[in-house]
Short mmCIF file of C-alpha atoms and ligand atoms in Angstrom, two decimals:
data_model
loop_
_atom_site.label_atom_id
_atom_site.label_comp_id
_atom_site.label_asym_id
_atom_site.label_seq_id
_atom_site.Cartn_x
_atom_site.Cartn_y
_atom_site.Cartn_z
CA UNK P 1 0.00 0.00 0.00
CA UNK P 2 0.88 3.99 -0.69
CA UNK P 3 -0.09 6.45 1.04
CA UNK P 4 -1.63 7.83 -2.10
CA UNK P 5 -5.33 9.54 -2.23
CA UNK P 6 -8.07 7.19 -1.47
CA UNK P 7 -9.82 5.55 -4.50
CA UNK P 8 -12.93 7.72 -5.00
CA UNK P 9 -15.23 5.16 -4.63
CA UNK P 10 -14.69 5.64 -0.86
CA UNK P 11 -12.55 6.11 1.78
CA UNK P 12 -14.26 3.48 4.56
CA UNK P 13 -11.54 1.07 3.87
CA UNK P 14 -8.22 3.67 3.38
CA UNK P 15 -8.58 4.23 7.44
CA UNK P 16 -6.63 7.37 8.39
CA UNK P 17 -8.49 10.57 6.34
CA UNK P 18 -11.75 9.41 7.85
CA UNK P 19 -12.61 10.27 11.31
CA UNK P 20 -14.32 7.91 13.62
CA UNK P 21 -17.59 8.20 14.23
CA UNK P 22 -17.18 7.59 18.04
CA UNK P 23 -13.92 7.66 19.54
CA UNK P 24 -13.43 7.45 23.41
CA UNK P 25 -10.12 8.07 24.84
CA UNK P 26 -8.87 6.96 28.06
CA UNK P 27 -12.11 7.55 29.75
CA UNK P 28 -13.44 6.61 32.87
CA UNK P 29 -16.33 7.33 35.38
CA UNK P 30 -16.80 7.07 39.10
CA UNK P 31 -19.62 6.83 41.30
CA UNK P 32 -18.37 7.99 44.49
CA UNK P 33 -16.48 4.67 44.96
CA UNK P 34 -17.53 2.75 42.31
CA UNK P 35 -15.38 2.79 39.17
CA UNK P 36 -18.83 2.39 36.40
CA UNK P 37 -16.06 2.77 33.51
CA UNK P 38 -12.29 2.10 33.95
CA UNK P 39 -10.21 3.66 31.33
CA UNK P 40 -11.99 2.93 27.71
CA UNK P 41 -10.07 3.41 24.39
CA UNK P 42 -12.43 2.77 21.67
CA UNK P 43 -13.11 4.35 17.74
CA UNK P 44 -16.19 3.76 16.28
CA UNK P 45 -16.42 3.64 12.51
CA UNK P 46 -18.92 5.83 10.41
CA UNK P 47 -21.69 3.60 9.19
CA UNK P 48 -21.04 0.76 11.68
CA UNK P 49 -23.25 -1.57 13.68
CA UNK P 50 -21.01 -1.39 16.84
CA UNK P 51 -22.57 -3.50 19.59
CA UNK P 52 -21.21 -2.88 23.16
CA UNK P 53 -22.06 -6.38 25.09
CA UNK P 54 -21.66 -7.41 28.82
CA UNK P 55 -23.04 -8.88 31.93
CA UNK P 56 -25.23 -5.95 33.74
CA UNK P 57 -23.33 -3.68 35.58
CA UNK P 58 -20.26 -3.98 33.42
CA UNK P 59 -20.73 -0.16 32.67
CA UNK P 60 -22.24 -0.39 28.66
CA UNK P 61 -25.08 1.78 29.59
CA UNK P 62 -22.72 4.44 31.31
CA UNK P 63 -20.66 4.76 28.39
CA UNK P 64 -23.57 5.12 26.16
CA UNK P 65 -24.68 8.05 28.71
CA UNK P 66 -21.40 9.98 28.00
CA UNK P 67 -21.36 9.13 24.39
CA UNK P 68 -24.87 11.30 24.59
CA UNK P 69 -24.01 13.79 27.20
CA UNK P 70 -26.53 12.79 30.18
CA UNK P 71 -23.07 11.65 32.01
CA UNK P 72 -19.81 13.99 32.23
CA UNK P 73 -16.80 11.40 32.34
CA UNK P 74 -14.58 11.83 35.53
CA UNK P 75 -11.73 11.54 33.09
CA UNK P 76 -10.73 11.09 29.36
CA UNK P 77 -12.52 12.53 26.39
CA UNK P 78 -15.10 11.76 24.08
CA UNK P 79 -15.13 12.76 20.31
CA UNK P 80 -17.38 12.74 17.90
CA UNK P 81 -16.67 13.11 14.17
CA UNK P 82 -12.78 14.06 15.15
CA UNK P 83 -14.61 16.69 17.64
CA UNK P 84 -14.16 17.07 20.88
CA UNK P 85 -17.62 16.93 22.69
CA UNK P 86 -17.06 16.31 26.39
CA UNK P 87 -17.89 19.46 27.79
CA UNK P 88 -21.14 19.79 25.46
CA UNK P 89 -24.69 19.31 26.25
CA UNK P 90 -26.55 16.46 25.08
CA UNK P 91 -28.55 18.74 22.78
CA UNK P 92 -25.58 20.22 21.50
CA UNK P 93 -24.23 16.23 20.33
CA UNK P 94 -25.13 15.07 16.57
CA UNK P 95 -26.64 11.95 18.82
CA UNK P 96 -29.78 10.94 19.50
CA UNK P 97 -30.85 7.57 22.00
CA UNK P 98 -33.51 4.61 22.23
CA UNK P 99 -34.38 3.44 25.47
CA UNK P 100 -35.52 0.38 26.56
CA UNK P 101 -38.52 1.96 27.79
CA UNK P 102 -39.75 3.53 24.29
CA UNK P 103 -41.04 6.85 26.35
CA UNK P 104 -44.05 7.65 23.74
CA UNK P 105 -46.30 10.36 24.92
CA UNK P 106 -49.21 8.07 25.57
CA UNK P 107 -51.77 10.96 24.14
CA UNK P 108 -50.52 11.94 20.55
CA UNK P 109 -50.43 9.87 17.76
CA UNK P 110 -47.39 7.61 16.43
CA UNK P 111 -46.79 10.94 13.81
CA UNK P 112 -47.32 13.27 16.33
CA UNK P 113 -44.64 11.24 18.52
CA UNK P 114 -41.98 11.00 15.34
CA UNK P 115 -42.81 14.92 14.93
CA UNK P 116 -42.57 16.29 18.29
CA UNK P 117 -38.96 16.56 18.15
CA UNK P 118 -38.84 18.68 15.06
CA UNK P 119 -41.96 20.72 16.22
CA UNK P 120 -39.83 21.37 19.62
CA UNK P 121 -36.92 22.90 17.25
CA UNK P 122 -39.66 25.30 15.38
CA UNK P 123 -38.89 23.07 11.68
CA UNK P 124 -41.45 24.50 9.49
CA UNK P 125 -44.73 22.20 9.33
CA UNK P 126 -44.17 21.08 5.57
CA UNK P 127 -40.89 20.05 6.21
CA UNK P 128 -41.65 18.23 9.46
CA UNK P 129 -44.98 16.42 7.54
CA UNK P 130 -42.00 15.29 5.21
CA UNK P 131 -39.72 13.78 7.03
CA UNK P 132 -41.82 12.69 9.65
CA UNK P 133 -43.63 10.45 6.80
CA UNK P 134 -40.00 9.00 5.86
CA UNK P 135 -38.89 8.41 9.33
CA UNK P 136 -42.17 6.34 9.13
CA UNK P 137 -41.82 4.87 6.03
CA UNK P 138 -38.33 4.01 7.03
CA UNK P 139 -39.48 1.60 9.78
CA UNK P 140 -42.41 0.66 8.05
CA UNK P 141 -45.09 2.13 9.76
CA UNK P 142 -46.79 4.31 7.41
CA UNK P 143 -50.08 2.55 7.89
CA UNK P 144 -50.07 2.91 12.04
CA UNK P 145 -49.24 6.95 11.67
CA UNK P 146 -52.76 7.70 12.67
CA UNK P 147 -52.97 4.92 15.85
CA UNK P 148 -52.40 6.17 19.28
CA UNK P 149 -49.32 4.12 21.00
CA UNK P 150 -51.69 1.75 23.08
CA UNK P 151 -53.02 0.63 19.87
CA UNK P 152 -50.09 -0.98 19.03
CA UNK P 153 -47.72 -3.97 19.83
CA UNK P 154 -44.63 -4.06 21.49
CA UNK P 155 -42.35 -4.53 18.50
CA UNK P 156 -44.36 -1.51 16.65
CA UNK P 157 -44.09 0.30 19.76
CA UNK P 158 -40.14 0.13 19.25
CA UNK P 159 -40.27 1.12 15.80
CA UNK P 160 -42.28 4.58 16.77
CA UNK P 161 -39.31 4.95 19.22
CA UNK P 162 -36.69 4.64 16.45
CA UNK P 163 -38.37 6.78 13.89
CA UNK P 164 -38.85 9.50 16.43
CA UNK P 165 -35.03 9.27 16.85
CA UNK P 166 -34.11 8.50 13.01
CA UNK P 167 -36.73 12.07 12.06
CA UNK P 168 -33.67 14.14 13.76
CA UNK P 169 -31.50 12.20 10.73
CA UNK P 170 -28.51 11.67 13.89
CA UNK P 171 -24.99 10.58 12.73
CA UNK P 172 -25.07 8.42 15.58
CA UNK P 173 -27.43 6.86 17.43
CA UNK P 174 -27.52 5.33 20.47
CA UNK P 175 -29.71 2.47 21.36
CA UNK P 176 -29.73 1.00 25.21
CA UNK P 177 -30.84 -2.95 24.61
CA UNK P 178 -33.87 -1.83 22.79
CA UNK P 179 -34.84 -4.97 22.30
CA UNK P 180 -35.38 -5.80 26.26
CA UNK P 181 -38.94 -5.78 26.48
CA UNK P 182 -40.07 -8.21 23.51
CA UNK P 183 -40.68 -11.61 23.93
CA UNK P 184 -38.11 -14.03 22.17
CA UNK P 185 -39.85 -14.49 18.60
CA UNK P 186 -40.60 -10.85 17.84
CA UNK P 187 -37.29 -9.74 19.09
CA UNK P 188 -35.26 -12.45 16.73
CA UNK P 189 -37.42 -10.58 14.18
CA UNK P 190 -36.72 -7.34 15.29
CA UNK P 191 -32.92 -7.94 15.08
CA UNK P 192 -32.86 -8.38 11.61
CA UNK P 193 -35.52 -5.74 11.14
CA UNK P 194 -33.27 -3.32 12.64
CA UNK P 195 -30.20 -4.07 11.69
CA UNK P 196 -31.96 -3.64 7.69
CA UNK P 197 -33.28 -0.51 9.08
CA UNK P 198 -29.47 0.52 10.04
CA UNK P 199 -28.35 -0.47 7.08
CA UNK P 200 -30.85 1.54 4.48
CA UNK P 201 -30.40 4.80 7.07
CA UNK P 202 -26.89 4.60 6.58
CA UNK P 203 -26.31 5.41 10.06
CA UNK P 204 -23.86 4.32 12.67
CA UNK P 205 -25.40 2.72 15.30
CA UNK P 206 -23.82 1.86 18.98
CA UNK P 207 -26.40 -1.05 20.68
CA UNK P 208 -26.07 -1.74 24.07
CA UNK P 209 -26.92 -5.51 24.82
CA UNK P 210 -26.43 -8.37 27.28
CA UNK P 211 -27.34 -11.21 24.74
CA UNK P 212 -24.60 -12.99 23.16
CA UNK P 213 -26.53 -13.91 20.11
CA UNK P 214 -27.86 -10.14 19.83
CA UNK P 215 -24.40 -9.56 19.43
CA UNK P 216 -23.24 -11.92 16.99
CA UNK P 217 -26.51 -11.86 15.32
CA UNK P 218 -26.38 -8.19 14.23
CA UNK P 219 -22.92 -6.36 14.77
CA UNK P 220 -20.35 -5.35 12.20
CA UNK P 221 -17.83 -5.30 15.54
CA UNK P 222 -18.83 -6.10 19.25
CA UNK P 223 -16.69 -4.22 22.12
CA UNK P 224 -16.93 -7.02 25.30
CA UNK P 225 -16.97 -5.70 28.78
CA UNK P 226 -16.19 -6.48 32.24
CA UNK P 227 -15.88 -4.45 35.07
CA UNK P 228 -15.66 -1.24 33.45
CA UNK P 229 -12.91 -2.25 30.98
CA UNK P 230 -12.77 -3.54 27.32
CA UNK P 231 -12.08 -7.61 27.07
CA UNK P 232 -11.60 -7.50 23.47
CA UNK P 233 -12.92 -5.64 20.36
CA UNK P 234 -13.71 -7.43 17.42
CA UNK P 235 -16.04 -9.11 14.58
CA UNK P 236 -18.59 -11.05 15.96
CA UNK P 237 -16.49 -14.17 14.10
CA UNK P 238 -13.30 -12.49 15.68
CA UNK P 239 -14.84 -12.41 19.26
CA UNK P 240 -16.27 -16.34 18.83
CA UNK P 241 -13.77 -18.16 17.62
CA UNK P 242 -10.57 -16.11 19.10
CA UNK P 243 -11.94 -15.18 22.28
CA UNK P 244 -9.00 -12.83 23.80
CA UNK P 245 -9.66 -13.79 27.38
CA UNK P 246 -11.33 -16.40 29.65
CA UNK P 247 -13.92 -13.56 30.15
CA UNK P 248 -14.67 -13.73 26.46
CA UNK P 249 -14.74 -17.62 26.18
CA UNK P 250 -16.81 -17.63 28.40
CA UNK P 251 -19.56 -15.22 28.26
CA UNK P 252 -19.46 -15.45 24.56
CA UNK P 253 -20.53 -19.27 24.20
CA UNK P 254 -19.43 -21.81 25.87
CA UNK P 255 -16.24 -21.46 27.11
CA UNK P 256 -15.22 -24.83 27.40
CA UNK P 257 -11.52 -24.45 29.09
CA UNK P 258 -8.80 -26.72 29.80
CA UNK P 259 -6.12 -25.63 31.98
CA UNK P 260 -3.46 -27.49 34.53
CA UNK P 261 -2.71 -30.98 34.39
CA UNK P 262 -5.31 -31.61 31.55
CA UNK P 263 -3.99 -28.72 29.34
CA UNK P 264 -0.21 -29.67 29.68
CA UNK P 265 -1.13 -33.61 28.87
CA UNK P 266 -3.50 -32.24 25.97
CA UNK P 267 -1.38 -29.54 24.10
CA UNK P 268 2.22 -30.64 25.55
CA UNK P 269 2.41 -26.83 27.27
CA UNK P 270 0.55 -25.62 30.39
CA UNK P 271 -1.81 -22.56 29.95
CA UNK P 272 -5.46 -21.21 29.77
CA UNK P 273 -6.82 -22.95 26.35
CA UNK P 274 -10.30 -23.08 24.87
CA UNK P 275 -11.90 -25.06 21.88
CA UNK P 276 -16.06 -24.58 20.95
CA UNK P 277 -17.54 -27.63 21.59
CA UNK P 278 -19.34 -27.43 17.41
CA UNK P 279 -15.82 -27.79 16.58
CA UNK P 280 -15.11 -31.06 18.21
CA UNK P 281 -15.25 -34.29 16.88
CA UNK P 282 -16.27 -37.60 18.77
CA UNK P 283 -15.10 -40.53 17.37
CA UNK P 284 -14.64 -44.23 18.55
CA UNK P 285 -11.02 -44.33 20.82
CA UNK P 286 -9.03 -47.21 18.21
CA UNK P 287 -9.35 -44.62 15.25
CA UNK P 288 -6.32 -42.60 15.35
CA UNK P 289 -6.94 -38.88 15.27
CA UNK P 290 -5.60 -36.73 12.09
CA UNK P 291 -1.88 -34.84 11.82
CA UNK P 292 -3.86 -31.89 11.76
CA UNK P 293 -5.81 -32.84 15.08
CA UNK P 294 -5.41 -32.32 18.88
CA UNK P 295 -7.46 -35.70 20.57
CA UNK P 296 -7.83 -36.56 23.87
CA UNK P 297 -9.60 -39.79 25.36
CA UNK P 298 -12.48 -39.83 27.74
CA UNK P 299 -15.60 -41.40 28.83
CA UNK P 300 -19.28 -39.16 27.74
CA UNK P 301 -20.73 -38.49 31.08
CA UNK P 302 -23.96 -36.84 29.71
CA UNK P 303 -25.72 -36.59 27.35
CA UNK P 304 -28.18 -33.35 26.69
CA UNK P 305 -30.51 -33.92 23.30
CA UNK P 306 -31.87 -30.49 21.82
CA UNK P 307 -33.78 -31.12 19.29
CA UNK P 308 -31.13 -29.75 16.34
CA UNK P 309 -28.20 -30.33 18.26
CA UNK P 310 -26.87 -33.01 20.99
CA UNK P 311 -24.69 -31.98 23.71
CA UNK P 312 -22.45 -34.59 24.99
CA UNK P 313 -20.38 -33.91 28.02
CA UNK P 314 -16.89 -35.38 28.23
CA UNK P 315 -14.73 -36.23 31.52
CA UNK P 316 -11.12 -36.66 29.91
CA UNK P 317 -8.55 -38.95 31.19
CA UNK P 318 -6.10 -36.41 31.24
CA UNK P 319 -8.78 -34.61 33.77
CA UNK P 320 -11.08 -31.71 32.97
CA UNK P 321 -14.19 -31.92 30.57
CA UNK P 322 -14.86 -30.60 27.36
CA UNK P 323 -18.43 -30.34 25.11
CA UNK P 324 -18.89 -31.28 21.98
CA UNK P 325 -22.05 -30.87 20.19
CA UNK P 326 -23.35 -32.86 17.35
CA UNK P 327 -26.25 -32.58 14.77
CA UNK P 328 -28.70 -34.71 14.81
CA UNK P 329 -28.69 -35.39 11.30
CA UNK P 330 -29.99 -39.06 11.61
CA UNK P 331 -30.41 -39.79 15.62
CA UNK P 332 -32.90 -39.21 17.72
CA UNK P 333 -33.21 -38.58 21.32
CA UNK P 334 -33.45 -42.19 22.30
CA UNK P 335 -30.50 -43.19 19.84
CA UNK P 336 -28.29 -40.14 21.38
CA UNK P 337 -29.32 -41.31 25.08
CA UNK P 338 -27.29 -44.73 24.59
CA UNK P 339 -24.20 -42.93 24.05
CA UNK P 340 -23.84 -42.12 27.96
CA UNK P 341 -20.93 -43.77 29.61
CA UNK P 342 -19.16 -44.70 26.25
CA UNK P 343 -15.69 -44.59 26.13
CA UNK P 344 -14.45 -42.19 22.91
CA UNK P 345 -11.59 -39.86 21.50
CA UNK P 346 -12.55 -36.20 21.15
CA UNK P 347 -10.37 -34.87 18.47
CA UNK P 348 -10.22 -31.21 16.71
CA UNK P 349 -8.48 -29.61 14.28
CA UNK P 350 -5.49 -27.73 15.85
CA UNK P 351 -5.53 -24.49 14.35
CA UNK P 352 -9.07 -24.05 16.30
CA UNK P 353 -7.89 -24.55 19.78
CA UNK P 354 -7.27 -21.02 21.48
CA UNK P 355 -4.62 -20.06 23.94
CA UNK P 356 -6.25 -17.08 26.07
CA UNK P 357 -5.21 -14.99 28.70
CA UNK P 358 -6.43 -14.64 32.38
CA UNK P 359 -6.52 -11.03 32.00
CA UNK P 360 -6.62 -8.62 29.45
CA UNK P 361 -3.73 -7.16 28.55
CA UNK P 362 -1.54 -9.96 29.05
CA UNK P 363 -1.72 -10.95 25.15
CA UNK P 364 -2.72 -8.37 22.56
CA UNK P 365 -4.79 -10.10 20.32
CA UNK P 366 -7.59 -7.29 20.17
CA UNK P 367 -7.41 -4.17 17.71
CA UNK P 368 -8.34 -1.99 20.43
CA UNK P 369 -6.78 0.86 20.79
CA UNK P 370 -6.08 1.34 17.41
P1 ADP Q 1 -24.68 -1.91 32.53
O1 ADP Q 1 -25.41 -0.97 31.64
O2 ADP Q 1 -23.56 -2.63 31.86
O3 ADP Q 1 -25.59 -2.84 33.26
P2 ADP Q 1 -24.15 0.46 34.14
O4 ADP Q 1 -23.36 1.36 33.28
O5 ADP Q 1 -25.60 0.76 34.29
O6 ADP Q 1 -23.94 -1.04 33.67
O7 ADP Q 1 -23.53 0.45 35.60
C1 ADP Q 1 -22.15 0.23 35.86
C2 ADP Q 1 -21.91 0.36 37.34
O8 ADP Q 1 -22.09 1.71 37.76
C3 ADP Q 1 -22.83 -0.47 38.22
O9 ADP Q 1 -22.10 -0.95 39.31
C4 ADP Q 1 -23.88 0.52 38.63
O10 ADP Q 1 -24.46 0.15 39.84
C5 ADP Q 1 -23.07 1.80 38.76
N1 ADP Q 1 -23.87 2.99 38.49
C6 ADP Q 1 -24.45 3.33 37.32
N2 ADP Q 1 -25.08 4.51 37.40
C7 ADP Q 1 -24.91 4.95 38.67
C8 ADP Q 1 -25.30 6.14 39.40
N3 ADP Q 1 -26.02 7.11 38.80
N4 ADP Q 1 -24.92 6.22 40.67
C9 ADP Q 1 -24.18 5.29 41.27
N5 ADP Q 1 -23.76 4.15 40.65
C10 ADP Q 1 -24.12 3.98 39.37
MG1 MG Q 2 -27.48 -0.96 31.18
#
């Protein structure tokens, strides 16, 4: 590569000419005692599904809260666009936020909700009409403009709630696990609703979520965190199959970890290792595993049928336990059941097993700071 002009097609890709979107610099934020966010480098790409995930209380909802102004950081700076923004009002920010909560004015209709905003900044009637209609349009709720917000479900509910925040045409916005309140089915659908919605807007949005799948389901990158700090930033295939930390293995799928006695035996070096368990292989313990392939013998313990998938539990001689799942292409549950106490070799391809780290920091796997 030169460090010639950027192709004109556009500059996404050339990195340095385009500022982030989001870009957080050492910050943290204390409540009295309590360290909510512990020092956070993170840049946020223009366009970009960014997904911050994490147990509650890891501190994604007060970093959200500075990103928007409704929190002043104790230290560090926040920046949006390559601007410097941590002194400024929330009003003063190119942002706008979802809640969980919706907050719809029970008494006006879903356009009078989208339009309030506008009407509150004195935008001339004609053009709020306007773009009130494609805020609508743009979550596909033309049809409901007229309906009062208890006349509607909860998934259209949240779509009135991201119009009304999409009608200020934001460069970011900010959405706080918007997806909390729906029951399972409509929020699968409402994932890939919004993440189309995202991606026709154009806009960069920064979700706030405890779900693992959420995650991987709908980010372009996913920021992982734990006690105030970042585990690991990365592609949802990044963070899954090269988890940075045991934190990561473990709150992103199953972690299953070997470590001690059973690592050393296992991989011929003590440390921290992971493997998923769709990536390991049962097979009977007389075939001889591949050159490729890291096996170790053990006895199936348990066996867990669900429906697509089987879960078999391992104990291995070398100690520990992994789990290895299976489809259940041909076998059913009572075929599957029989398989509890066999002896077998688990076996994997080597290039899949991961070496992690304790902490972060002690490896630098992740492209955060960048
Ligand atoms: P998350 O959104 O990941 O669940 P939060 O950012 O809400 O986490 O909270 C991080 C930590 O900061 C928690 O320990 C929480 O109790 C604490 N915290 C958040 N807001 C306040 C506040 N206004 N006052 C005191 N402590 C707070
Ligand atoms: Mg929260």
């Amino acid at each position: 590569m030169t460090d010639s002009p950027p192709p004109s097609t556009g500059a996404s890709a050339a990195g340095p000419p385009v500022p982030s979107a989001v870009a957080l610099s050492g910050v943290t934020k204390a409540f009295g005692a309590v360290r909510a966010v512990d020092g956070i480098d993170l840049e946020i790409r223009a366009g970009e599904f960014f997904s911050m995930l994490g147990p509650s209380g890891s501190g994604k909802t007060t970093v959200l809260r500075m990103i928007a102004g409704f929190e002043e950081p104790t230290g560090g700076r926040v920046l949006l666009g390559g601007t410097d923004v941590t002194r400024l009002a929330p009003f003063d920010r190119d942002v706008n936020t979802v809640f969980q909560d919706y907050a719809l004015f029970p008494h006006l209709s879903v356009r009078q909700n989208v339009e309030y905003g506008l009407k509150v900044k004195r935008v001339p009637r004609a053009e709020r009409t306007r773009r009130a209609a494609e805020a609508l349009a743009a979550v596909r709720l033309e049809d409901f403009a007229a309906r009062r917000p208890a006349e509607l479900s909860g998934g259209q509910r949240q779509r009135v709630a991201l119009a009304r925040a999409l009608v200020n045409r934001p460069s970011v916005l900010l959405l706080d696990e918007p997806l909390g309140a729906l029951d399972l089915k409509l929020r699968l659908e409402m994932q890939i609703e919004l993440k189309q919605i995202q991606r026709e807007a154009g806009i960069t949005f920064v979700f706030v979520t405890h779900d693992q799948d959420e995650a991987l389901t709908m980010s372009d990158r996913i920021a992982v965190f734990n006690a105030g700090r970042i585990e690991q930033v990365g592609t949802p295939a990044e963070v899954y199959e090269h988890p940075a930390t045991e934190f990561v293995a473990g709150f992103v799928g199953t972690s299953n970890l070997l470590q001690g006695d059973a690592a050393a035996q296992v991989f011929g070096e003590p440390g921290l290792y992971s493997v998923r368990p769709e990536k390991v292989r049962i097979t009977h313990p007389d075939d001889p595993a591949g050159p490729d392939e890291c096996s170790a013998p053990g006895t199936i313990v348990e066996v867990v049928y669900a429906g697509a998938l089987t879960r078999f539990v391992v104990d291995l001689e070398a100690g520990g336990r992994l789990v290895a799942l299976r489809q259940n292409v041909e076998e059913s549950s009572t075929d599957v059941a029989r398989h509890r106490g066999s002896t077998v070799l688990l076996a994997w391809q080597r290039r899949h097993t991961v070496r992690l780290s304790a902490r972060p920091g002690d490896t630098t796997p992740n492209d955060n700071p960048q």
